[in-house]
GROMACS .gro file of C-alpha atoms in nm:
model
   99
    1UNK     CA    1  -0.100  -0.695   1.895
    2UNK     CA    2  -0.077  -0.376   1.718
    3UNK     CA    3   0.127  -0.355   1.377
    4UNK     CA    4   0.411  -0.205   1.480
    5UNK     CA    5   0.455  -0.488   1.760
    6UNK     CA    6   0.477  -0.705   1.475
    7UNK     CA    7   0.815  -0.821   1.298
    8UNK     CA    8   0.911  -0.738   0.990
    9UNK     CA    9   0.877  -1.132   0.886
   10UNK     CA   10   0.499  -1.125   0.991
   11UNK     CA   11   0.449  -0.764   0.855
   12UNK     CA   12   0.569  -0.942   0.528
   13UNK     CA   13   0.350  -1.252   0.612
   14UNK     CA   14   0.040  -1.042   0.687
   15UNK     CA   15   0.094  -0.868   0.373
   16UNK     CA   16   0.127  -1.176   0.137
   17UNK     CA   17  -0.161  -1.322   0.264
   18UNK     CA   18  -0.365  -1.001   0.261
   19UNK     CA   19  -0.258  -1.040  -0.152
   20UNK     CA   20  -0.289  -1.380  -0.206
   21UNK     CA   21  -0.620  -1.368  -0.378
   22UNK     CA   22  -0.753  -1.710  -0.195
   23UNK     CA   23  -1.110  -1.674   0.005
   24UNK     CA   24  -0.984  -1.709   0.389
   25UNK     CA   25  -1.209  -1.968   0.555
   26UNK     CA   26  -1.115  -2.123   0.913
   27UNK     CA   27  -1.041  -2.481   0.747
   28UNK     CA   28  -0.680  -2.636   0.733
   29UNK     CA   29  -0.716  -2.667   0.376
   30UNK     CA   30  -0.722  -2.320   0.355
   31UNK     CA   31  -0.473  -2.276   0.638
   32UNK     CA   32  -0.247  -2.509   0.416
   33UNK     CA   33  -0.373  -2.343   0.042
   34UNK     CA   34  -0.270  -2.010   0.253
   35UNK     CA   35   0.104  -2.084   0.382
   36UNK     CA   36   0.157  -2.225   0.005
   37UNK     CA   37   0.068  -1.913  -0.155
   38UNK     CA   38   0.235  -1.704   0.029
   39UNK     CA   39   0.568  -1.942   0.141
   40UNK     CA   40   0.538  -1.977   0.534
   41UNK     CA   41   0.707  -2.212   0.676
   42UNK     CA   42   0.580  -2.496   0.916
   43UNK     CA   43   0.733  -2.274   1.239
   44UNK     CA   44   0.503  -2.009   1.102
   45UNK     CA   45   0.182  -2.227   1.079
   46UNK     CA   46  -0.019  -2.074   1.430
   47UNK     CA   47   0.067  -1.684   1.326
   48UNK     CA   48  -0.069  -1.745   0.963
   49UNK     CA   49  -0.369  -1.966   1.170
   50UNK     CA   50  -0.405  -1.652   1.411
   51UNK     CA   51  -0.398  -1.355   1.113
   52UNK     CA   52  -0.656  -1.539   0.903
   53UNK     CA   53  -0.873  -1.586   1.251
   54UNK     CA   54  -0.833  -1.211   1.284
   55UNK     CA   55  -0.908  -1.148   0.934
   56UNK     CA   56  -1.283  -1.363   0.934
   57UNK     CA   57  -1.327  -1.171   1.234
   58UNK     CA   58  -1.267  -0.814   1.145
   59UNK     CA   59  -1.530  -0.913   0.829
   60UNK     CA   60  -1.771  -1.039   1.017
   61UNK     CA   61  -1.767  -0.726   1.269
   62UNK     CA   62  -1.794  -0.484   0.934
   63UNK     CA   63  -2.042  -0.695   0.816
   64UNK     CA   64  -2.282  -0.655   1.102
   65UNK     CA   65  -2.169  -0.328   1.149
   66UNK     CA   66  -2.334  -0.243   0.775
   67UNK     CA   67  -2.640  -0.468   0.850
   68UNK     CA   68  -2.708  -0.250   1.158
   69UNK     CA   69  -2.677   0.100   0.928
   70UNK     CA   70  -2.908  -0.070   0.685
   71UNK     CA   71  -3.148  -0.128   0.963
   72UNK     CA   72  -3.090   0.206   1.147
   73UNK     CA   73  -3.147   0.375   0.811
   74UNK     CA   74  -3.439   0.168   0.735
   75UNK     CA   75  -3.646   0.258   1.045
   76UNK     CA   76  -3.548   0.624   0.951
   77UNK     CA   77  -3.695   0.639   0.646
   78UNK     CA   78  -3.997   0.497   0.793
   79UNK     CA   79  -4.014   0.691   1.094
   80UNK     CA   80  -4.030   0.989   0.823
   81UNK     CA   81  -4.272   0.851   0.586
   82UNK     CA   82  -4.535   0.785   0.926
   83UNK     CA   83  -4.415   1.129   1.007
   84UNK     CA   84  -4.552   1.263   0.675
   85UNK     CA   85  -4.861   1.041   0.633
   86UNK     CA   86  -5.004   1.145   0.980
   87UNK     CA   87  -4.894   1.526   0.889
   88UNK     CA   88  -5.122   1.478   0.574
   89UNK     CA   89  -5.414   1.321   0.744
   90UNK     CA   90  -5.388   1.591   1.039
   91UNK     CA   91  -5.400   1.850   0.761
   92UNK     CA   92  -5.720   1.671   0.601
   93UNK     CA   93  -5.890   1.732   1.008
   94UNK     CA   94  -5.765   2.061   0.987
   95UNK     CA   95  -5.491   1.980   1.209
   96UNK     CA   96  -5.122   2.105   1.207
   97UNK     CA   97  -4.873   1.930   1.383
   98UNK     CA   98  -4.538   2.039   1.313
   99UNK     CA   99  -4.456   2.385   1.331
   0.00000   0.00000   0.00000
């Protein structure tokens, strides 16, 4: 469901709890700690359930998406430093090989 699908009343919603300052979990304790901070009502209760859901998710997907740049950036850096120790031992055998 894109934003614009979204009512004004859940914009609002999705807002609040975006600013409510509490550390979104997938517990009812935090569904409940949630819908009191930001004053949903009971009717409410499964789109609040269903932005916080969306919320863990979208964290977890950036958080694996940074773990995976770590890594790709990682095995760069030592693809380059093999790539620079066999250029120096080449050189040693009187070897060049990289143009």
């Amino acid at each position: 469901m894109g934003w614009y699908d979204l009512t004004s009343r859940q914009q609002e919603l999705d807002r609040k709890i975006e600013n409510s300052g509490i550390k979104l979990d997938s517990s009812n304790s935090c569904l409940k700690k949630v819908m009191r901070a930001i004053g949903a009502s009971s009717s409410e209760e499964d789109y609040v359930k269903s932005r916080i859901a969306l919320r863990l998710k979208t964290q977890t997907l950036l958080d694996d998406t940074d773990d995976f740049i770590n890594r790709t950036e990682k095995m760069l850096d030592d693809f380059k430093k093999d790539d620079e120790k066999w250029e120096r031992e080449g050189r040693k055998l009187g070897f060049k090989f990289w143009d």
